[in-house]
Short mmCIF file of C-alpha atoms in Angstrom, two decimals:
data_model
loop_
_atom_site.label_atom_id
_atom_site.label_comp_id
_atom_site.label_asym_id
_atom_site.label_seq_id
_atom_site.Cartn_x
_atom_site.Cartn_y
_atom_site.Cartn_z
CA UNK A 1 -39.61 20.97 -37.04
CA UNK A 2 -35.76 21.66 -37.67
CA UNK A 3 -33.59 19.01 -36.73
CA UNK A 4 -31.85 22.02 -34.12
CA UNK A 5 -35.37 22.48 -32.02
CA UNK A 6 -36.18 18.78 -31.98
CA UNK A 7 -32.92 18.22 -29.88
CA UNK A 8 -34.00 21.29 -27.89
CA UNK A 9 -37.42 19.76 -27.33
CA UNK A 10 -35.77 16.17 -26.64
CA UNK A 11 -33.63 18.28 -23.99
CA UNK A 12 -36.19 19.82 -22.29
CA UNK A 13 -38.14 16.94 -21.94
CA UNK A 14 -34.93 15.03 -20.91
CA UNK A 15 -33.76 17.71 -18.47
CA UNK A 16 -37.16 17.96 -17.27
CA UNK A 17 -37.36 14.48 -16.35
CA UNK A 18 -34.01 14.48 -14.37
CA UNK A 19 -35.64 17.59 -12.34
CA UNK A 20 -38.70 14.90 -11.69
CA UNK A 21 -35.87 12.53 -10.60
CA UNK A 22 -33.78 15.11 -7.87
CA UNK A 23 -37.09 16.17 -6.81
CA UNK A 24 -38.15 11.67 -5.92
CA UNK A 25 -34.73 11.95 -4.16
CA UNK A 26 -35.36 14.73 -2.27
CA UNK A 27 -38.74 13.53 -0.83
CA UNK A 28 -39.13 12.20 2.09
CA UNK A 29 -40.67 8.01 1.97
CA UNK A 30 -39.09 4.64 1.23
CA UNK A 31 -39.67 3.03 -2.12
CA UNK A 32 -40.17 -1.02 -2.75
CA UNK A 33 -36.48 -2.33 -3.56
CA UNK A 34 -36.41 -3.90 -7.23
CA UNK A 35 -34.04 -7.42 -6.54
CA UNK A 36 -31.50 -8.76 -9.25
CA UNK A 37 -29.52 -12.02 -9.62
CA UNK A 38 -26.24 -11.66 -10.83
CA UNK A 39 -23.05 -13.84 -11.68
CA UNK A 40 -19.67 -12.83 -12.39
CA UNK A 41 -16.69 -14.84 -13.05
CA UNK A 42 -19.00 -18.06 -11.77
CA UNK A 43 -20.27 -16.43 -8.73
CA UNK A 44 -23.57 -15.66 -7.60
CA UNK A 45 -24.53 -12.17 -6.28
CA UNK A 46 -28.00 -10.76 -4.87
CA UNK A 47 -28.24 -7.31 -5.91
CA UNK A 48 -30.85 -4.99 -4.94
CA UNK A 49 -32.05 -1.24 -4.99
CA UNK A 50 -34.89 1.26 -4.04
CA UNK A 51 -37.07 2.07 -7.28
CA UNK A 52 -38.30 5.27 -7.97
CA UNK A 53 -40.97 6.03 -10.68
CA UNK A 54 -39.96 8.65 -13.03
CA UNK A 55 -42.79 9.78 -15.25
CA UNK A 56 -44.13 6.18 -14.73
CA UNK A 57 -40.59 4.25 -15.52
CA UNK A 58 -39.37 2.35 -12.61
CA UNK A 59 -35.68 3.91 -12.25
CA UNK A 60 -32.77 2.29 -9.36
CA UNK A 61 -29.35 3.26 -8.90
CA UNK A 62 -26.54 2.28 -11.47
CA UNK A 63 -23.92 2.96 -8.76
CA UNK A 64 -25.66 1.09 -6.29
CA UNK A 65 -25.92 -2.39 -8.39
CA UNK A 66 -22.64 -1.64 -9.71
CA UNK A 67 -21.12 -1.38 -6.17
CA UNK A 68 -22.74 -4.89 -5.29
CA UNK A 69 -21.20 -6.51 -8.15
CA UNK A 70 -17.75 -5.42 -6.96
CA UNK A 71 -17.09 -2.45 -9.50
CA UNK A 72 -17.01 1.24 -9.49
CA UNK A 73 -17.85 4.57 -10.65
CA UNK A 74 -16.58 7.67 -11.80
CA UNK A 75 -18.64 10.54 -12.32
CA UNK A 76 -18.22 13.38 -14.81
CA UNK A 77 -20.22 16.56 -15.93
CA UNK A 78 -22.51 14.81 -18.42
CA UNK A 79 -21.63 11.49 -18.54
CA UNK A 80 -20.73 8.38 -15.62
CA UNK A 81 -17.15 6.14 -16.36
CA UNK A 82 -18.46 2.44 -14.60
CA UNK A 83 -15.66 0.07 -14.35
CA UNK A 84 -16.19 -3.99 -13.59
CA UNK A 85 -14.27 -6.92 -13.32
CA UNK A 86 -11.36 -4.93 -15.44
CA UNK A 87 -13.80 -3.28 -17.80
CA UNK A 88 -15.56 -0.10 -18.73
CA UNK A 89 -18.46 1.56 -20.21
CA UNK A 90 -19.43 4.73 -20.75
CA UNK A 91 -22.96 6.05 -20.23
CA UNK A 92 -24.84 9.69 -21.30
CA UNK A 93 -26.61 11.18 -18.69
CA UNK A 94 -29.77 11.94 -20.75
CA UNK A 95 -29.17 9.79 -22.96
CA UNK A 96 -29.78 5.77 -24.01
CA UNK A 97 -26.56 5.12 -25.54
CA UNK A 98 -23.66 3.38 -23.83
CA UNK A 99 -20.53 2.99 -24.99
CA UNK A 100 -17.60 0.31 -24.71
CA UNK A 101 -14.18 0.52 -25.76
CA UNK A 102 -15.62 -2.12 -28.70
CA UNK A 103 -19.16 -1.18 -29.05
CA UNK A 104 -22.07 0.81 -28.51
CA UNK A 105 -25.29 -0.45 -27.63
CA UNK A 106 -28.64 1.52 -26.96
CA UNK A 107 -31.24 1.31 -23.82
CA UNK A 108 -34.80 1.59 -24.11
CA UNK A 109 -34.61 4.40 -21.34
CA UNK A 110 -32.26 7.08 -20.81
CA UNK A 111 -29.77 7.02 -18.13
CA UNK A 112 -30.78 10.05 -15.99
CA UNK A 113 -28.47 11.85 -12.62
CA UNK A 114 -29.32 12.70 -9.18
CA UNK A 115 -28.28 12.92 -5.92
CA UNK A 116 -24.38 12.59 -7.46
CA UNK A 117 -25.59 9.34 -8.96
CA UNK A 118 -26.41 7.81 -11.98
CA UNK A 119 -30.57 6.15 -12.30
CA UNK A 120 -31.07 3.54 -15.04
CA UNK A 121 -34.33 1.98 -15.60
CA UNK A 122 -34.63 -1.23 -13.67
CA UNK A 123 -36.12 -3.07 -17.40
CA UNK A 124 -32.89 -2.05 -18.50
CA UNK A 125 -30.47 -3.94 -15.87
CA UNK A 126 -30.12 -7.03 -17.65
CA UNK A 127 -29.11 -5.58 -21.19
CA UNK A 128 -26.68 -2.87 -19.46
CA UNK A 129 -24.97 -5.26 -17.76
CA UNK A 130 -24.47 -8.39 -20.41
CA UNK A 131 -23.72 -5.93 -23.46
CA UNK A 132 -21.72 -3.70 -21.32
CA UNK A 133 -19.49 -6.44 -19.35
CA UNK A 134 -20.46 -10.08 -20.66
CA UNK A 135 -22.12 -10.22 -16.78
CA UNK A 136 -25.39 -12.09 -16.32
CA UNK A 137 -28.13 -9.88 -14.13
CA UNK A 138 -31.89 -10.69 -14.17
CA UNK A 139 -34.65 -9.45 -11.95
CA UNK A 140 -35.67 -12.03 -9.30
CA UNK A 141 -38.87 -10.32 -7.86
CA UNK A 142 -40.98 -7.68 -9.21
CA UNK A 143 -41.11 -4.61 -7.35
CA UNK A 144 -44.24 -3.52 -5.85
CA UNK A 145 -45.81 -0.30 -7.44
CA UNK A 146 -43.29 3.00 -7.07
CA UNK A 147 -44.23 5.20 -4.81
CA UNK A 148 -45.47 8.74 -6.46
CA UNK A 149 -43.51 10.75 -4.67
CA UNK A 150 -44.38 14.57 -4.84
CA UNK A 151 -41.53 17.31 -6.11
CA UNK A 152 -39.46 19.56 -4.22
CA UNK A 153 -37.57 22.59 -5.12
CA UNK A 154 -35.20 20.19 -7.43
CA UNK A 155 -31.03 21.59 -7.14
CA UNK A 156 -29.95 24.61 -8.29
CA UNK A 157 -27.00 22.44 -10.12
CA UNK A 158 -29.24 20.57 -11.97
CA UNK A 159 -30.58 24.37 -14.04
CA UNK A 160 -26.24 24.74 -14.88
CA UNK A 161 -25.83 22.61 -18.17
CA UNK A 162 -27.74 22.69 -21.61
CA UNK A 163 -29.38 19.04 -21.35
CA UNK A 164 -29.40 19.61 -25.25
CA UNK A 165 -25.47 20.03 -25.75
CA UNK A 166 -25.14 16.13 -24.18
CA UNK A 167 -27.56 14.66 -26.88
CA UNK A 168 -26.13 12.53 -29.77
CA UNK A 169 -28.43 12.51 -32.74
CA UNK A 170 -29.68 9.05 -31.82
CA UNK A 171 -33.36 7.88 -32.76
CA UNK A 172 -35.84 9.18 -29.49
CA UNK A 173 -36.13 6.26 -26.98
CA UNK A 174 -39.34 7.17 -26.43
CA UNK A 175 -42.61 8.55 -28.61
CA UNK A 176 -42.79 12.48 -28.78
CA UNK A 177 -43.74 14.30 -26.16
CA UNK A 178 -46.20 17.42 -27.10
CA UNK A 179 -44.03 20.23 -28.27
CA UNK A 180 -42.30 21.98 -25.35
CA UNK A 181 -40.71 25.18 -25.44
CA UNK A 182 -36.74 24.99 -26.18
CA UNK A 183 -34.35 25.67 -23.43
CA UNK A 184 -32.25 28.45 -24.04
CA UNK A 185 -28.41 27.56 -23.84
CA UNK A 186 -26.17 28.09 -21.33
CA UNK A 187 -22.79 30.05 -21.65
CA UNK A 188 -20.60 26.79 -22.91
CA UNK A 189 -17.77 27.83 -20.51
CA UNK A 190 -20.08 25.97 -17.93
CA UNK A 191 -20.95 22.92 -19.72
CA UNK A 192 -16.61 21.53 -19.96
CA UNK A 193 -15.87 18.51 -18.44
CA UNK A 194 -15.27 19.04 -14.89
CA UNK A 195 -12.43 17.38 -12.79
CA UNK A 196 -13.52 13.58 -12.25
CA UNK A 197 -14.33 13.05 -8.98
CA UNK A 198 -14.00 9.81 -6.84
CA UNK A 199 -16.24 6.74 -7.39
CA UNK A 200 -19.58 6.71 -5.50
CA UNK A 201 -20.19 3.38 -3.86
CA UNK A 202 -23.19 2.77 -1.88
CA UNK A 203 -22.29 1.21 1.77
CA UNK A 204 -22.67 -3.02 1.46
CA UNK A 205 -25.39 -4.63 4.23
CA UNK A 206 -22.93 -8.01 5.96
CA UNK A 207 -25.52 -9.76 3.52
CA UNK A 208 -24.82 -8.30 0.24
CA UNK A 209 -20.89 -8.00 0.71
CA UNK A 210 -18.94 -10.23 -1.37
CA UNK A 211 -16.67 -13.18 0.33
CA UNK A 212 -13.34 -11.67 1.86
CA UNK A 213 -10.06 -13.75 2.39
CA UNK A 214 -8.64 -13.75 5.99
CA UNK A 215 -6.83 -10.94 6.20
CA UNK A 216 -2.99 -11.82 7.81
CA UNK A 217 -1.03 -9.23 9.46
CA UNK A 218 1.66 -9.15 7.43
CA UNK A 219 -0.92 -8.13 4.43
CA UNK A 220 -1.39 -4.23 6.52
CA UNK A 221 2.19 -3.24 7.98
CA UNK A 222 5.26 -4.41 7.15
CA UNK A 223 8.16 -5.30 4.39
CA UNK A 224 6.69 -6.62 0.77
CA UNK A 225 7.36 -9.89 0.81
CA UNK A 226 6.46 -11.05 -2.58
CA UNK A 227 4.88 -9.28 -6.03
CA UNK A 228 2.59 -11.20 -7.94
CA UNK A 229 1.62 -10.06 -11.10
CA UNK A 230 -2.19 -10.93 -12.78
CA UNK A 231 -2.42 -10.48 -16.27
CA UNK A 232 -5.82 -9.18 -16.73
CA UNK A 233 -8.41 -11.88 -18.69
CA UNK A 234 -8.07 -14.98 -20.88
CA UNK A 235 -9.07 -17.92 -22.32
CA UNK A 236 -12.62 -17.08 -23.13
CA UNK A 237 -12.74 -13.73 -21.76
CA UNK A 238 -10.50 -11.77 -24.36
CA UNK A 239 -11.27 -8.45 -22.94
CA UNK A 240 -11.25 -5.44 -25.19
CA UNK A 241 -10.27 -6.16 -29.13
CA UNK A 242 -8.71 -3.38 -30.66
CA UNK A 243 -9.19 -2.42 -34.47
CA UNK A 244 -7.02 -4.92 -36.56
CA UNK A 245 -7.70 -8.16 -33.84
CA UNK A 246 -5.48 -6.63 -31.36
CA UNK A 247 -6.59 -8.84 -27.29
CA UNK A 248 -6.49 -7.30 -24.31
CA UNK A 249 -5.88 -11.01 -22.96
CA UNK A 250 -2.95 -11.40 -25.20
CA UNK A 251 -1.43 -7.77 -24.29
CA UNK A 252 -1.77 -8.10 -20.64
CA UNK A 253 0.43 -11.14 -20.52
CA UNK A 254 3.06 -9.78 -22.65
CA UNK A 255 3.47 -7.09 -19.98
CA UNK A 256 3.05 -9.32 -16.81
CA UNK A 257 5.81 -11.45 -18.32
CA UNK A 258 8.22 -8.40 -19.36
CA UNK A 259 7.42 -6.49 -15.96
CA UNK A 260 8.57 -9.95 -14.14
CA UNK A 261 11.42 -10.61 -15.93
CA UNK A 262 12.95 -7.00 -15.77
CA UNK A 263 11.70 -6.78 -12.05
CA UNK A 264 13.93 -9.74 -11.23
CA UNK A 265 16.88 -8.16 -12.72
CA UNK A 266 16.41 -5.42 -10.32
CA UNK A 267 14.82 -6.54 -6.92
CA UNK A 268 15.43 -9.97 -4.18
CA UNK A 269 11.57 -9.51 -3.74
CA UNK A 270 10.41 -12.88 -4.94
CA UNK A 271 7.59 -12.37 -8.12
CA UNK A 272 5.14 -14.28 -9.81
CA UNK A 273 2.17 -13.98 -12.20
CA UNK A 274 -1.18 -15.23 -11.50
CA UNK A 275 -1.57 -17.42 -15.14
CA UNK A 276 1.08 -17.69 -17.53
CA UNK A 277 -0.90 -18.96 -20.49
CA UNK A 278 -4.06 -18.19 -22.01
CA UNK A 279 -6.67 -19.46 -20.19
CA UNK A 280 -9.73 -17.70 -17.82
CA UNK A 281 -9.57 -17.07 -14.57
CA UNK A 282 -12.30 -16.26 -11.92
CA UNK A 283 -10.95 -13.47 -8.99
CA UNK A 284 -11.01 -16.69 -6.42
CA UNK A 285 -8.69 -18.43 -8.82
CA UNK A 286 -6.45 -15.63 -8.97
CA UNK A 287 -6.26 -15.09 -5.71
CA UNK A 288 -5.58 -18.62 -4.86
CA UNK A 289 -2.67 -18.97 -7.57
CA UNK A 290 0.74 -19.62 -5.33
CA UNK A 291 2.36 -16.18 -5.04
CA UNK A 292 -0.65 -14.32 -3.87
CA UNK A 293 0.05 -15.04 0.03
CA UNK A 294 0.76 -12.66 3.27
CA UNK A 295 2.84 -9.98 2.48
CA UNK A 296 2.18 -9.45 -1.09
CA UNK A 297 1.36 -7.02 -3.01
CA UNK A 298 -0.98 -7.98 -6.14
CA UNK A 299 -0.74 -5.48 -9.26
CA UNK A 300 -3.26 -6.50 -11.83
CA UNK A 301 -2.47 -5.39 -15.63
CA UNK A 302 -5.32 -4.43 -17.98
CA UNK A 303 -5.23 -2.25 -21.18
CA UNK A 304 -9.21 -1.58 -21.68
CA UNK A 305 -9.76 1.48 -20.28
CA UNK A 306 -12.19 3.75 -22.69
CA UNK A 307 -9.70 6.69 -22.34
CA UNK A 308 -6.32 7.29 -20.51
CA UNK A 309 -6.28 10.23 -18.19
CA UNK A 310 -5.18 13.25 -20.03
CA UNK A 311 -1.29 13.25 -19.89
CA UNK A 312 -1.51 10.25 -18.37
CA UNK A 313 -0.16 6.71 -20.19
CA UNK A 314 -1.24 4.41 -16.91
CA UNK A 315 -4.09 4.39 -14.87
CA UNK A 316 -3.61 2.91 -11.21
CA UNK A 317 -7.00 2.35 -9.43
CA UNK A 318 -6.78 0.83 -5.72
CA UNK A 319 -9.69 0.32 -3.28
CA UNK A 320 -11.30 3.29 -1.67
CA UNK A 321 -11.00 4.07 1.96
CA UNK A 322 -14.29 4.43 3.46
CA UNK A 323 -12.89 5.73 6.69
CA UNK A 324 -15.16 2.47 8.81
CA UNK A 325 -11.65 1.29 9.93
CA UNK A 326 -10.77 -2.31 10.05
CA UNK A 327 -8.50 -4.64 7.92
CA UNK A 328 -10.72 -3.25 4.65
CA UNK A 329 -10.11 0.12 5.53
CA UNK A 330 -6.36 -1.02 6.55
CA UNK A 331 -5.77 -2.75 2.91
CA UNK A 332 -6.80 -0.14 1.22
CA UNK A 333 -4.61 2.30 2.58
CA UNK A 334 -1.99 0.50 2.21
CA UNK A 335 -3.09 -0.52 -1.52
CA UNK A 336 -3.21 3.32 -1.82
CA UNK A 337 -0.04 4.06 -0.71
CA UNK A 338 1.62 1.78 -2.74
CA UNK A 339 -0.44 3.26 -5.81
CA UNK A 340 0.57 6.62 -4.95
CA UNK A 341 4.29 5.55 -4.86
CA UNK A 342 4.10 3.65 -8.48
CA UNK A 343 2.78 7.07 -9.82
CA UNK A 344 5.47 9.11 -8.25
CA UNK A 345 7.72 6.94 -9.61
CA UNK A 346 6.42 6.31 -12.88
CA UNK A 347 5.99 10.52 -13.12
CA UNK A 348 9.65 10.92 -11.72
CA UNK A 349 11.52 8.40 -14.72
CA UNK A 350 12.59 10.89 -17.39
CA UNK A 351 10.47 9.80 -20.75
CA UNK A 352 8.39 7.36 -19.09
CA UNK A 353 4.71 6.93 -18.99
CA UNK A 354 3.21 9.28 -17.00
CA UNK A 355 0.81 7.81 -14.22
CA UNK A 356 -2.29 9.29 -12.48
CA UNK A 357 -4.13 7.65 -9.80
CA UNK A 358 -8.31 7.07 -9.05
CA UNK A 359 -10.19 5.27 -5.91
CA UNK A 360 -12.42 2.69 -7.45
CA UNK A 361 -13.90 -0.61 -5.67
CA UNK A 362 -11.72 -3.77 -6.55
CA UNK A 363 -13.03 -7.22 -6.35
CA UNK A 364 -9.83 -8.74 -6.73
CA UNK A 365 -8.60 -7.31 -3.32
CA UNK A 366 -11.31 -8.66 -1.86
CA UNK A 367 -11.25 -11.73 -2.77
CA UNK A 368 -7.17 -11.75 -2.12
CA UNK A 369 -7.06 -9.87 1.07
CA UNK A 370 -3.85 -8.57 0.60
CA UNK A 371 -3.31 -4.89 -0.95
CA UNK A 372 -3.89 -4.65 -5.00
CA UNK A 373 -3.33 -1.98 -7.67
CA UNK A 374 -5.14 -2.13 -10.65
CA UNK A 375 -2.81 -0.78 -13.39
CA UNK A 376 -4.33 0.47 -17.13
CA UNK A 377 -1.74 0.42 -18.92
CA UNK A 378 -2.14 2.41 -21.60
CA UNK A 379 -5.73 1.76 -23.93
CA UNK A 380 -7.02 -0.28 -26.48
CA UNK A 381 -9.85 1.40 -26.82
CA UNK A 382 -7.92 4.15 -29.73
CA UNK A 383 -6.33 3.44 -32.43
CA UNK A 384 -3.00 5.41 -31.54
CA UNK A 385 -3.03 3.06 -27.85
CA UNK A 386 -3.50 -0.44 -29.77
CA UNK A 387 -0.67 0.58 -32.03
CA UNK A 388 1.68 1.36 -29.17
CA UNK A 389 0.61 -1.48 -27.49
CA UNK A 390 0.38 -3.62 -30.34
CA UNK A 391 4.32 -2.42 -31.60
CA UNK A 392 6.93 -4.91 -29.12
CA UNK A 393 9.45 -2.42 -28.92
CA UNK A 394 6.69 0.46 -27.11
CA UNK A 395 5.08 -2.33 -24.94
CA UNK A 396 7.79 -3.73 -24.08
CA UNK A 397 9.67 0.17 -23.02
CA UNK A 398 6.14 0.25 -21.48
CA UNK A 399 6.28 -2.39 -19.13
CA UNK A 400 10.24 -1.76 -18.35
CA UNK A 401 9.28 1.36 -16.88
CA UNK A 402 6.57 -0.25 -14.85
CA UNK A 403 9.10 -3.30 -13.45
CA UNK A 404 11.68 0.14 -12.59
CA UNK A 405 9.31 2.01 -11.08
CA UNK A 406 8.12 -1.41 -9.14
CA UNK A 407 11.64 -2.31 -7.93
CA UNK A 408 12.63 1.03 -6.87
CA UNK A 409 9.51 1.57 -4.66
CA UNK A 410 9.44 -2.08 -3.42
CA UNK A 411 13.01 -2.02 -2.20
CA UNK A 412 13.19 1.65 -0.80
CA UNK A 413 9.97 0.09 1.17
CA UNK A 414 11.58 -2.78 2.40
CA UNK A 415 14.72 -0.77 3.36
CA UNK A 416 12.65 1.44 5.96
CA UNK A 417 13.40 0.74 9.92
#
């Protein structure tokens, strides 16, 4: 058979087994939750998630475990961005390949969409997580039997896209399937990458929530009293290494320590970074370190990002608002507001890096309780970003924009009534 039907056939079979999928969500039943140990950064997590057999695979929700390890997700036409512990993979809906900013590693199932989700197999857990993120998840209990659920009229959405157009010519996870008619392609005006739209998290039971700080007052309303600055990774966690031995651990200091030092020169607002040296950090330890107290506002510096946003040279993530009030909901408006201000400001500087700004689940806040702003600044992940970030001049023009942008925000803040 050509090479062109076989990835037809694979896409049929593939797209067909998605529609199984949508139709498992759409019944009505409650499947047996599969139940995962995880640790990250030296702490223990109990993850767990409803299974639901797909043509006899036990599938659970990516963005549910992901969520109960503290990170988020980003979903695309085609394809899911999942972010942890200042990190990210990409993975292929219909597809068994994920991809790092280093690597790419391949699952024995595909990852499959539904219900504005991602589903991996639950067999696959362990290896998406430690190749993916260096993050230790096993399965604690086996699941009882899935449920056979029976189909429904699956979404009209899921007939919009030629499954075939997402497939990389990878070998089939699986044996082949009995020949099945080709699917005849869709006008490729539908199948472009739509707009990204903001993470899905799956709401957290009191039990499976991670540890919060106390929460001060001065943390919701109020003047900034302090910055503190976290260089993302180090010690043994080097983050993402760029072509030619380029660390994220090693770039993120450079900028904390630039940002501070040029911030000083233009604010009273007392800052501080979270490690100066190389060494590794859990998110308690960071949020313990001295300068992360009421008041402050935590910025957390990474460079890993698989891709920048179009246009955009920094990416500034802060915690979603779920709209269930309280001092979460409170932090991470406030977190958001202050993200929202570094990007206008950052947009506003004439030849400076242009910002945009995403909602994804931080576990650094959490741990902190005071407001934080992840900031990507710029990528590793390309060779053009590790060679601006790697050159002193560009990363350090990089991060003097940032420490502007900072001080001018921070002080016009602190100057309100």
């Amino acid at each position: 058979m050509p090479h062109s039907s076989l990835k037809h056939a694979r896409g049929a079979r593939l797209a067909l087994i998605c529609l199984i999928l949508a139709a498992c969500l759409g019944a009505s039943g409650q499947d047996a939750p599969a139940t995962f140990s995880g640790n990250l950064g030296g702490e223990r997590v109990t993850l767990s998630a409803a299974v639901h057999d797909v043509g006899g695979v036990a599938y659970v929700s990516l963005n549910r475990l992901v969520d109960q390890l503290g990170g988020g997700m980003t979903l695309m036409t085609g394809q899911g961005e999942i972010s942890l512990d200042g990190a990210s993979a990409v993975a292929v809906v219909n597809d068994a390949a994920v991809r790092t900013a280093t690597k790419q590693f391949t699952l024995q199932h595909p990852v499959l969409a539904g219900d504005n989700a991602l589903f991996i197999a639950a067999s696959d857990a362990e290896a998406f997580f430690r190749e993916g993120f260096g993050v230790a998840v096993t399965r604690t209990t086996a699941a009882a039997p899935p449920v056979e659920l029976s189909p429904s009229t699956p979404a009209d959405a899921l007939l919009e896209e030629d499954p075939a157009a997402l497939l990389a010519p990878l070998p089939d996870p699986a044996p082949a399937p009995a020949a099945v008619e080709p699917l005849t392609p869709v006008d490729p005006a539908l199948t472009e990458e739509a707009p990204p739209l903001e993470p899905v998290t799956a709401p957290e039971s009191a039990a499976e929530a991670p540890a919060s700080a106390t929460v001060a007052p001065e943390s919701l309303r109020g003047p900034v009293l302090a910055l503190a600055l976290d260089a993302g990774h180090g010690g043994s966690d080097a983050g993402t290494t760029a072509q030619g031995g380029v660390l994220e651990k090693e770039v993120t200091l450079a900028l904390a320590q630039r940002v501070a030092e040029k911030f000083k020169e233009r604010s009273k607002i007392p800052v501080s970074l979270t490690r100066d040296g190389d060494r590794a950090m859990t998110a308690g330890e960071r949020a313990a370190s001295g300068g992360v107290k009421p008041g402050a506002l935590l910025v957390s510096l990474h460079a890993g990002a698989p891709a920048a946003p179009e246009g955009a040279g920094v990416l500034l993530l802060h915690a979603p608002v779920t709209g269930r009030g309280g001092d979460p909901d409170a932090l991470a408006g406030r977190a958001q507001s202050f993200a929202e201000g570094l990007a206008g400001k950052l947009n506003g500087a004439e030849g400076g890096a242009k910002a945009a700004v995403r909602a994804a689940p931080l576990r650094l806040q959490t741990a902190a309780g005071v407001p934080c702003v992840l900031a990507e600044c710029g990528t590793l992940s390309t060779a053009e970003g590790a060679a601006a970030l790697a050159d002193a001049a560009r990363r350090d023009a990089l991060a003097d924009g940032i420490a502007a942008a900072l001080a001018e925000l921070l002080n016009e803040h602190n100057a309100r009534p």
